[in-house]
Short mmCIF file of N, CA and C and ligand atoms in Angstrom, two decimals:
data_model
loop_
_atom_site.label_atom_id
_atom_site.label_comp_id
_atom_site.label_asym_id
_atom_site.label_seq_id
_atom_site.Cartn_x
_atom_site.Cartn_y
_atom_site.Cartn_z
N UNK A 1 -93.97 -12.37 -20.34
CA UNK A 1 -93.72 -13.76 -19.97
C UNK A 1 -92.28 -13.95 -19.53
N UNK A 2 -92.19 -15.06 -18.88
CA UNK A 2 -91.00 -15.55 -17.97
C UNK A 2 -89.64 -16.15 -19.55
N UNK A 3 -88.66 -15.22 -19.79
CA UNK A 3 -88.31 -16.07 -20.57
C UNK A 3 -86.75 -16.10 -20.96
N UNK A 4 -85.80 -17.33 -21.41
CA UNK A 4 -85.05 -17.15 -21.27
C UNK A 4 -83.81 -16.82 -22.50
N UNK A 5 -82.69 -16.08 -22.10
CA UNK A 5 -81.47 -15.83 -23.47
C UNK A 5 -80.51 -15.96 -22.99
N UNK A 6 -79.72 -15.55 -24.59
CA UNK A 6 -78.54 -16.08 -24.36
C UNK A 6 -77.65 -15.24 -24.12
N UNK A 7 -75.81 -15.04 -23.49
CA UNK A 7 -75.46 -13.80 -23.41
C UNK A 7 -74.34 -14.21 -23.42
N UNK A 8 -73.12 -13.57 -24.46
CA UNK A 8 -71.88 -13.52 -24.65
C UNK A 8 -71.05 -12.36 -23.78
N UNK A 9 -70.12 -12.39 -22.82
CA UNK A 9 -69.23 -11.14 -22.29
C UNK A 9 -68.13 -11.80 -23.52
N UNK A 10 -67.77 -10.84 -24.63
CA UNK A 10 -66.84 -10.89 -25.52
C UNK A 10 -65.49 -10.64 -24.55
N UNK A 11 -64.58 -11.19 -25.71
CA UNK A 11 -63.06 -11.38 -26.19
C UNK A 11 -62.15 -10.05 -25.16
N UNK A 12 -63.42 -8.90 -25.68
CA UNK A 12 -62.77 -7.50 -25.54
C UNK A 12 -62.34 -7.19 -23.84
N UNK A 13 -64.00 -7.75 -23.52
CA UNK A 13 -63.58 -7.72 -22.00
C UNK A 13 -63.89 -8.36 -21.32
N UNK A 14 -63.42 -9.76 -21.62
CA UNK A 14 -62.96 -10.52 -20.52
C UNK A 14 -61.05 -10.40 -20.64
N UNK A 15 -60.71 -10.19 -21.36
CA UNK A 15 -59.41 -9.23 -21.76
C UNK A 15 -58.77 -7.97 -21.13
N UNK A 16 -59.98 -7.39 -20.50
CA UNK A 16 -59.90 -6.12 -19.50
C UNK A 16 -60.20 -6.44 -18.46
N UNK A 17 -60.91 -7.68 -18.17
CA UNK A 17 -60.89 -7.71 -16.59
C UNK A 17 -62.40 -7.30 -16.07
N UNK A 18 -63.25 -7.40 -17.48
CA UNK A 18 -64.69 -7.09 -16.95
C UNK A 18 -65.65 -7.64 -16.73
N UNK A 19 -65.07 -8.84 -16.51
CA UNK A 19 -66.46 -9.88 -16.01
C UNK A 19 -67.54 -9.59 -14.93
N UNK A 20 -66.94 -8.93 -14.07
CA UNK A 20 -67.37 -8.93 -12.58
C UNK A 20 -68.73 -7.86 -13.10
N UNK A 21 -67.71 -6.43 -13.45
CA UNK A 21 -68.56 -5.28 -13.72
C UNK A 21 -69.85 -6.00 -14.87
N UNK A 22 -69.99 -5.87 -15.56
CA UNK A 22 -70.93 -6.68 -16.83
C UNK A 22 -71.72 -7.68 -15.84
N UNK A 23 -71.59 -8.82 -15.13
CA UNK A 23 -72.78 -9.88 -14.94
C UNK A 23 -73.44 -8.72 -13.48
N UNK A 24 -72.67 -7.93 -12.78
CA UNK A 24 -73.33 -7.08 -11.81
C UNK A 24 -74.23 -6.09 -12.43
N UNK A 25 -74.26 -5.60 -14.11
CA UNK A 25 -75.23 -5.00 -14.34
C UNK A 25 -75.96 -5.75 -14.59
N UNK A 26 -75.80 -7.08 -15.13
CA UNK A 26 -76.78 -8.15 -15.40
C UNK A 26 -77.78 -8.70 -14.32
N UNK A 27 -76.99 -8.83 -13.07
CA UNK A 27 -77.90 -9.08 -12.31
C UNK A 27 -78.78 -8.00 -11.54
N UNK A 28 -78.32 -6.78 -11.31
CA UNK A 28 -78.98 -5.37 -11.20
C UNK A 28 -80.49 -5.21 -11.88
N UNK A 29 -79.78 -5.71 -12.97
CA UNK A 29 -81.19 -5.19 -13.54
C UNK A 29 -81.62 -6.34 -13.20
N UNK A 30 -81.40 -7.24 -12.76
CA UNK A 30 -83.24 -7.82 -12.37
C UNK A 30 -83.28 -10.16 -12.94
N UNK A 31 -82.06 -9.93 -13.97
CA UNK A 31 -82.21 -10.97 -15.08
C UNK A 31 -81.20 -11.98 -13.65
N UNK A 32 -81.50 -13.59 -14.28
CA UNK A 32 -80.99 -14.42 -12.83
C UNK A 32 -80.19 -15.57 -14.24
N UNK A 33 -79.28 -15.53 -13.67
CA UNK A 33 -78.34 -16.71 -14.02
C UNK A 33 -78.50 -18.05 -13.93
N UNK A 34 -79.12 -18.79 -15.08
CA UNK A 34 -79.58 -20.26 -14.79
C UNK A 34 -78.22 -20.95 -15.46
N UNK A 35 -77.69 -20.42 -16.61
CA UNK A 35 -76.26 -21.24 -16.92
C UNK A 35 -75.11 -20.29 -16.93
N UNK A 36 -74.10 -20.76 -16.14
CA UNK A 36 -72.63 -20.13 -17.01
C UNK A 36 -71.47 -20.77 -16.97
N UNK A 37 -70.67 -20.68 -17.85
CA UNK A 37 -69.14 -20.82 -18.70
C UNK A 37 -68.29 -20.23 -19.07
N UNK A 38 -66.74 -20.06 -18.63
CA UNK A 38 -65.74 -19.69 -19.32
C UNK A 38 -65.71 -20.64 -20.52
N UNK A 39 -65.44 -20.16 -21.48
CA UNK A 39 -65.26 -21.14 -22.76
C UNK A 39 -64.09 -20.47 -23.79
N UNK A 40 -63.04 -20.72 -24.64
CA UNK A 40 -62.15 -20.48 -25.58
C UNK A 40 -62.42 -20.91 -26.81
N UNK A 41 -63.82 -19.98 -27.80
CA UNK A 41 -63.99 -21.47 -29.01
C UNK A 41 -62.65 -21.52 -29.88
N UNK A 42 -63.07 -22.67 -30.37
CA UNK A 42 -62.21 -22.75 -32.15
C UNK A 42 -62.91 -22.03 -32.91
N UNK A 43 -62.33 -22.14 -34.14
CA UNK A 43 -63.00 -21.62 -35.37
C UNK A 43 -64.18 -22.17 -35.62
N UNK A 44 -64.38 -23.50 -35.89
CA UNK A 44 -65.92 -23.95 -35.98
C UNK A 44 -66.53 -23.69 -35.12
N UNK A 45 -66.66 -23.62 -34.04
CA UNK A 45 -67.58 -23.58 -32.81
C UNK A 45 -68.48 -22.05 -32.86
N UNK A 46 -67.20 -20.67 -33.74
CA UNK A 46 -67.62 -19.53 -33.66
C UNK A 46 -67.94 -19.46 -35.10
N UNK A 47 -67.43 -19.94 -35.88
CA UNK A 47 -68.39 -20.17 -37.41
C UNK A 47 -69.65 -20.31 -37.05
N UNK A 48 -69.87 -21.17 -36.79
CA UNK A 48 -71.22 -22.03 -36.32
C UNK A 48 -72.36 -21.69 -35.77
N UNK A 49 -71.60 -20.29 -34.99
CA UNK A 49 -73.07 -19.83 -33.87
C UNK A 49 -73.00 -18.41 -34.80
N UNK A 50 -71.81 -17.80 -35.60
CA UNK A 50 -72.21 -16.55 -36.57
C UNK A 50 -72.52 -16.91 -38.00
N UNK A 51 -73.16 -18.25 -37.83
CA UNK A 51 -73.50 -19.18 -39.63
C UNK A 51 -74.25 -17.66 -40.42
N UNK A 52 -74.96 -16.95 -39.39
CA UNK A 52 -76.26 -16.28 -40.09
C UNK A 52 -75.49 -15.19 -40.54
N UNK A 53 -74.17 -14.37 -40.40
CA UNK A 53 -73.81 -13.60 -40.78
C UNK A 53 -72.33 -13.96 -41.79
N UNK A 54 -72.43 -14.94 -42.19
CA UNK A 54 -71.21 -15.80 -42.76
C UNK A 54 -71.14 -14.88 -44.37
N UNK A 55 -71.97 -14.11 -44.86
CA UNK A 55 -72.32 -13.83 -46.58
C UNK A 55 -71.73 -12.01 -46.02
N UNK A 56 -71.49 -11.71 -44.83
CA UNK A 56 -71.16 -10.34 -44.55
C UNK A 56 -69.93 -10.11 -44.89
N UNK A 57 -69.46 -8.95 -45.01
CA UNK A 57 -68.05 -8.58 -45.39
C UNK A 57 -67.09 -8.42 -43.75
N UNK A 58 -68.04 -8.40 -42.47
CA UNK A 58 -66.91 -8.40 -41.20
C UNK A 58 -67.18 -9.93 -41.07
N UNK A 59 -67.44 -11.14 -41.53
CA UNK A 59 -67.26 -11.69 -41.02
C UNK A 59 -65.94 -12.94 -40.40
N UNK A 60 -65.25 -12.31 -41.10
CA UNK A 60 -63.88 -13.30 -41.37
C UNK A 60 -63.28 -12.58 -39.80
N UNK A 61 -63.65 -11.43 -39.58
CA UNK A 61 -62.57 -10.33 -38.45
C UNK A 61 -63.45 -10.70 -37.32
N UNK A 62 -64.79 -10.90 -37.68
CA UNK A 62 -65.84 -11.52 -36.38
C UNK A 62 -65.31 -12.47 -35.39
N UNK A 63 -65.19 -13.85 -36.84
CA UNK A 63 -65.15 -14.91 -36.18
C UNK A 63 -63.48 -14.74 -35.58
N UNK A 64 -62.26 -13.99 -35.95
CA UNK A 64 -61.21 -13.88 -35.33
C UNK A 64 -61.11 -13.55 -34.12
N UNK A 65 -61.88 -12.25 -34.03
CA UNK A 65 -62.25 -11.29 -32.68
C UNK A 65 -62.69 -12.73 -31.81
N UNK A 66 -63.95 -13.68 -31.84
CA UNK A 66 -64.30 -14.19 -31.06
C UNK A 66 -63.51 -15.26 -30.44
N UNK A 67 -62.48 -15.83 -31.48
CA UNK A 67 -61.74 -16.67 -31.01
C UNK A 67 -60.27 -16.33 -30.57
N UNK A 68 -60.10 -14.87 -30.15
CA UNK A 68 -58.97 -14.60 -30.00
C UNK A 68 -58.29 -14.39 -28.19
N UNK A 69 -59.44 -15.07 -27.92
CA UNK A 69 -59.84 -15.15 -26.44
C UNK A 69 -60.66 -15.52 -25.88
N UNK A 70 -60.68 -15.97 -23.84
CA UNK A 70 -61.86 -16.53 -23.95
C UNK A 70 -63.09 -15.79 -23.71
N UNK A 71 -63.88 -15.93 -23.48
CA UNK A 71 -65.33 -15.43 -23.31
C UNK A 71 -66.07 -16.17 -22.27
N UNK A 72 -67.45 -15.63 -21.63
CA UNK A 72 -68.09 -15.96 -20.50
C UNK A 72 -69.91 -16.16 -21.52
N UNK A 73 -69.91 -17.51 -21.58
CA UNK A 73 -71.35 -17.77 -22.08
C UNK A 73 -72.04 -18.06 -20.85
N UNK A 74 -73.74 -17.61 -20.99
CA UNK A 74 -74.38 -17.62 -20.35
C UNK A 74 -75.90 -17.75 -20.57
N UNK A 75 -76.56 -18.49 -19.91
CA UNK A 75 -78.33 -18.31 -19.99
C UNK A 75 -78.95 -17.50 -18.76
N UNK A 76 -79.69 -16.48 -19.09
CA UNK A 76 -80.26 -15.76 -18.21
C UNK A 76 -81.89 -15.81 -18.25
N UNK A 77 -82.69 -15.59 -17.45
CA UNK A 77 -83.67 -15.54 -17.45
C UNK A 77 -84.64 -14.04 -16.81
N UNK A 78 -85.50 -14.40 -17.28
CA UNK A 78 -86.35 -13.40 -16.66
C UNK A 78 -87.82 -12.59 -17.45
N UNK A 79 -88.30 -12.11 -16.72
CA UNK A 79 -89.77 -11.33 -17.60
C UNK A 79 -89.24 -10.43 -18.81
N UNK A 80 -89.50 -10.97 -20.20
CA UNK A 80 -88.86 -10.13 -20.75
C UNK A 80 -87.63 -10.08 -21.33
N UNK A 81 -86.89 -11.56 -20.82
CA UNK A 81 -85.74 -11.36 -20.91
C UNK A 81 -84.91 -10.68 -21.98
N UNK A 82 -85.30 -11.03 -23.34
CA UNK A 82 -84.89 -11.03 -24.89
C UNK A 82 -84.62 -9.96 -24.77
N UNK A 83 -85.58 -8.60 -24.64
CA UNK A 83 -85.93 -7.40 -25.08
C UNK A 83 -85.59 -7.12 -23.65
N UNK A 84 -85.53 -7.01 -22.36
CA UNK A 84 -84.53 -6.34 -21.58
C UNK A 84 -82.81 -6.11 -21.83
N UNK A 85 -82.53 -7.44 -21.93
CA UNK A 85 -81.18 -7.79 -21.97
C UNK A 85 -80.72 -7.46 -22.97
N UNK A 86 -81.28 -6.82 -24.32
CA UNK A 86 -80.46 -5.79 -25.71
C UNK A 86 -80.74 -4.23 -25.02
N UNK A 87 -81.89 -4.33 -24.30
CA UNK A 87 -81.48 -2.66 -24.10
C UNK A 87 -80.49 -2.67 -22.89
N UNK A 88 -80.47 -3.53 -22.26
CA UNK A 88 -79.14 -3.37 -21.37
C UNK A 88 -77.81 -3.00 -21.53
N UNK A 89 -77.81 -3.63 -22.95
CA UNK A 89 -76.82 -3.99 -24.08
C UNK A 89 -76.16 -2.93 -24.73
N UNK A 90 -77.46 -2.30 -25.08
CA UNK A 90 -76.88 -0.71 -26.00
C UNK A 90 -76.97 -1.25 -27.33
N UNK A 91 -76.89 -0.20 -27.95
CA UNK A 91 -76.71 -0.01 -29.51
C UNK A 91 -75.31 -1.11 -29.78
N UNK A 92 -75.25 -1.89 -30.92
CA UNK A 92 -74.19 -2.79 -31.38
C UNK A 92 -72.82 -1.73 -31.69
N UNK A 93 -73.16 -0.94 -31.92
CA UNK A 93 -71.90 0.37 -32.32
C UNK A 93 -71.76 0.87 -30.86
N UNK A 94 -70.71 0.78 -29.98
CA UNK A 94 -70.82 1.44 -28.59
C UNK A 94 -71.04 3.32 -28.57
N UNK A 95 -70.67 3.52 -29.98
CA UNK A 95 -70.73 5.03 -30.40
C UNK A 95 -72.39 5.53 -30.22
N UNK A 96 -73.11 4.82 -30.73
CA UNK A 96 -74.67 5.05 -30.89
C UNK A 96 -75.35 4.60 -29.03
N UNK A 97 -74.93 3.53 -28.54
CA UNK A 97 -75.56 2.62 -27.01
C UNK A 97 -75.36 4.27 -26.15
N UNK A 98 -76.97 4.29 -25.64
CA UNK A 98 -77.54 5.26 -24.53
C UNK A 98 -76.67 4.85 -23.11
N UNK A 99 -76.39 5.85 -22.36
CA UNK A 99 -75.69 6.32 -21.25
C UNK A 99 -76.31 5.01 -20.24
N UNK A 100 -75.43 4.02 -19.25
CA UNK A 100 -76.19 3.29 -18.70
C UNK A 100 -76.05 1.95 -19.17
N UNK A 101 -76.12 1.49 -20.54
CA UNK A 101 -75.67 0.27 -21.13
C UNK A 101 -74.14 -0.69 -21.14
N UNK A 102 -74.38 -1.37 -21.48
CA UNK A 102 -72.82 -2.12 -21.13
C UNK A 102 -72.25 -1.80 -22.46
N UNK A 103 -72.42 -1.45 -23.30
CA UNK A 103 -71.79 -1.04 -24.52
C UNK A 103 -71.38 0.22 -24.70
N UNK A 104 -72.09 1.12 -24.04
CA UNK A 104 -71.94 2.79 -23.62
C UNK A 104 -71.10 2.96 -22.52
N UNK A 105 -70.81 2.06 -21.43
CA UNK A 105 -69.72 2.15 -20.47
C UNK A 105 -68.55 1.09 -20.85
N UNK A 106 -68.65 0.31 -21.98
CA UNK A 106 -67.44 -0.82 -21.83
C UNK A 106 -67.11 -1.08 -23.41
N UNK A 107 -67.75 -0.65 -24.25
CA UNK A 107 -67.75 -1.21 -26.34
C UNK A 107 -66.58 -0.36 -26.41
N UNK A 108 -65.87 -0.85 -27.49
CA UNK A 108 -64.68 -0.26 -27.88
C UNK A 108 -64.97 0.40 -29.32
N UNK A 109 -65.56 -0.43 -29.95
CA UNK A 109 -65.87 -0.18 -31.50
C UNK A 109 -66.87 -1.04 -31.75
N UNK A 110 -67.40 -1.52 -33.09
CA UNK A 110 -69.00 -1.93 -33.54
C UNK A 110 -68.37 -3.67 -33.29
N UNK A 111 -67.14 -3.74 -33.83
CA UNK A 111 -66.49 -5.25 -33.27
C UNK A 111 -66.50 -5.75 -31.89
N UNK A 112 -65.83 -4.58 -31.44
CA UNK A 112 -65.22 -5.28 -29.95
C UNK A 112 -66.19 -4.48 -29.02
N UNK A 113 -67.09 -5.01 -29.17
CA UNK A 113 -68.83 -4.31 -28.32
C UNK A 113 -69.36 -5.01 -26.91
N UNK A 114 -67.90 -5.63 -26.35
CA UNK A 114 -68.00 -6.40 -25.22
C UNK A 114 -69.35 -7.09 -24.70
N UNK A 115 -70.10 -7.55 -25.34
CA UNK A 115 -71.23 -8.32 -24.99
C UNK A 115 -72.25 -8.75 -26.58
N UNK A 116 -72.71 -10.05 -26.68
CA UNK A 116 -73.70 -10.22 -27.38
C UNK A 116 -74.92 -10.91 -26.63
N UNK A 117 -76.08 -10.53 -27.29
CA UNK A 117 -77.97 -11.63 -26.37
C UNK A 117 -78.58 -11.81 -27.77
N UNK A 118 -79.20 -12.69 -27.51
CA UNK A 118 -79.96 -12.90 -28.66
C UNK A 118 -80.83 -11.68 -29.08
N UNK A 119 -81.56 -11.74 -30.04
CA UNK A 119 -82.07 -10.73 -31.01
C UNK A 119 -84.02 -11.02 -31.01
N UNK A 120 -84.24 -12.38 -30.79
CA UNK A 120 -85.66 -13.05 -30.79
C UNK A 120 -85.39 -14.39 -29.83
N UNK A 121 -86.81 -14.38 -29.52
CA UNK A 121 -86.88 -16.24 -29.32
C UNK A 121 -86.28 -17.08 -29.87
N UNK A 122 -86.47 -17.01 -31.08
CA UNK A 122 -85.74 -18.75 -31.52
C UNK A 122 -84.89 -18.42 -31.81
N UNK A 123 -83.95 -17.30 -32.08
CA UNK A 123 -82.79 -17.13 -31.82
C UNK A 123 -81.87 -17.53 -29.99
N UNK A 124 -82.86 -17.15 -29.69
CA UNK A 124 -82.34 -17.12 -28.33
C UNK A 124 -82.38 -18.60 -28.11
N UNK A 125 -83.44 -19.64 -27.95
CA UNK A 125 -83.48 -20.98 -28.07
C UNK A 125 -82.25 -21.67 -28.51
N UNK A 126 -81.71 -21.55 -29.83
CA UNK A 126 -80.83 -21.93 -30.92
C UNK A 126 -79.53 -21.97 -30.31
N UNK A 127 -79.61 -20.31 -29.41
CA UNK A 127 -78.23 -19.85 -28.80
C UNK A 127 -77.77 -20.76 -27.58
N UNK A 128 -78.97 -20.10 -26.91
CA UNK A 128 -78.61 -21.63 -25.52
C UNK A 128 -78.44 -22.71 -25.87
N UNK A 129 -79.17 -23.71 -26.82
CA UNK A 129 -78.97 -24.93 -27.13
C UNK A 129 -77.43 -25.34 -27.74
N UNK A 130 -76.93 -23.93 -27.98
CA UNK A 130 -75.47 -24.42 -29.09
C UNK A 130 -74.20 -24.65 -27.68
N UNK A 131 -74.60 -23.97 -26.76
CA UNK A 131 -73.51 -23.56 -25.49
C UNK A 131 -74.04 -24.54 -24.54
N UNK A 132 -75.38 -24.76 -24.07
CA UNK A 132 -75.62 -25.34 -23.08
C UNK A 132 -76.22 -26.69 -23.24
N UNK A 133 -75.89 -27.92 -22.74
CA UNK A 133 -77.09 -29.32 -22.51
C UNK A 133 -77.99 -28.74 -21.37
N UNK A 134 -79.30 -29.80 -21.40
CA UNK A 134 -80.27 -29.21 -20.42
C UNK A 134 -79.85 -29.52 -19.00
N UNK A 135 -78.74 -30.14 -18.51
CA UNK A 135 -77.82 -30.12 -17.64
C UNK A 135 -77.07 -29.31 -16.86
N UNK A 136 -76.76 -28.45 -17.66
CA UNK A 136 -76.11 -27.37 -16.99
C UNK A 136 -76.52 -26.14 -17.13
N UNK A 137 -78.09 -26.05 -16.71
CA UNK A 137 -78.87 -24.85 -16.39
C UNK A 137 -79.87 -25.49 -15.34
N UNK A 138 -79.70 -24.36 -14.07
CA UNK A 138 -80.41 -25.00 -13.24
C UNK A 138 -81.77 -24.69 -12.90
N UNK A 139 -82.45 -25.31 -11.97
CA UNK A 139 -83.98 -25.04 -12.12
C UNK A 139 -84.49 -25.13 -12.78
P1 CMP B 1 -73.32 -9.27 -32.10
O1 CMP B 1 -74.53 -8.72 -31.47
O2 CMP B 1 -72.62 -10.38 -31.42
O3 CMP B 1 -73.68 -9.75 -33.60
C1 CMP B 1 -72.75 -9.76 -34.64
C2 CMP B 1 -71.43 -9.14 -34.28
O4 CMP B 1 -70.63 -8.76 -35.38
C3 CMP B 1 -71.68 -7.82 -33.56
O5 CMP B 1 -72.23 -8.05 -32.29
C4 CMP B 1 -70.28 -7.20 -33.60
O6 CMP B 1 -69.42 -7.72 -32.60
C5 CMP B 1 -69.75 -7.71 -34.95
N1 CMP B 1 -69.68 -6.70 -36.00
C6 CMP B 1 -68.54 -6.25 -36.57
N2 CMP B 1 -68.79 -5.36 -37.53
C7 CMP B 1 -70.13 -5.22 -37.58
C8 CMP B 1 -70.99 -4.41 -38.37
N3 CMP B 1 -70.53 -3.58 -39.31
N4 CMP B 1 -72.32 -4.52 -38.16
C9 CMP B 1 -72.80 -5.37 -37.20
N5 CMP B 1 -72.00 -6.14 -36.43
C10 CMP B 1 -70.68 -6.07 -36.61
#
């Protein structure tokens, strides 16, 4: 089915200058850009969208990493999207992400893993809804 997620280019590299490279594998493979944003959160804004990992021991260095720069949020779409757009992704550790992924050509470490997508549907739902009004996604 036709469906849509959410997609973070992290702190790490939009910091390096990798925007361009990252949404060109994004759109390569196939997935189409219905929303995007440069955005700089605060602390609440990145509390807020890592609430679910708040009881973890990285999460204090998480929410730093995310706000220590800006980032490129985005809604993408496509057949599949959820489960294309993590294997695009690579393994969360760039050490483990298969040859080809944006985490295997661009992750620094399991932190600075230059990209996050949602994980499920209503994750993915939750995600777009926190970044985007139904306004600024088109079609
Ligand atoms: P992301 O897919 O955005 O989900 C949670 C983020 O926490 C993850 O990518 C990493 O950037 C970060 N993180 C830092 N340490 C860990 C860890 N040990 N396990 C999982 N995620 C981690």
């Amino acid at each position: 089915a036709i469906e849509k997620t959410f997609s973070i280019i992290k702190p790490d590299a939009v910091e390096r200058g990798l925007i361009a490279e990252i949404l060109k594998m994004i759109t390569d493979s196939g997935l189409k850009i219905k929303g995007m944003k440069m955005i700089h959160m605060d602390r609440a804004k990145a509390e807020g969208f890592y609430a679910v990992h708040k009881e973890r021991p990285f999460f204090g260095e998480l929410v730093d990493y995310m706000i220590s720069g800006p980032v490129v949020v985005s809604c993408l779409e496509g057949e599949n999207a959820i489960e294309n757009y993590r294997k695009l992704m690579g393994a969360t550790n760039p050490a483990n992400a298969e040859e080809g992924t944006i985490r295997a050509a661009y992750g620094i470490d399991i932190q600075n893993n230059s990209c996050h997508g949602s994980d499920g549907p209503d994750t993915a739902k939750t995600e777009v809804a926190y970044f985007f009004n139904d306004d600024e996604l088109v079609g």
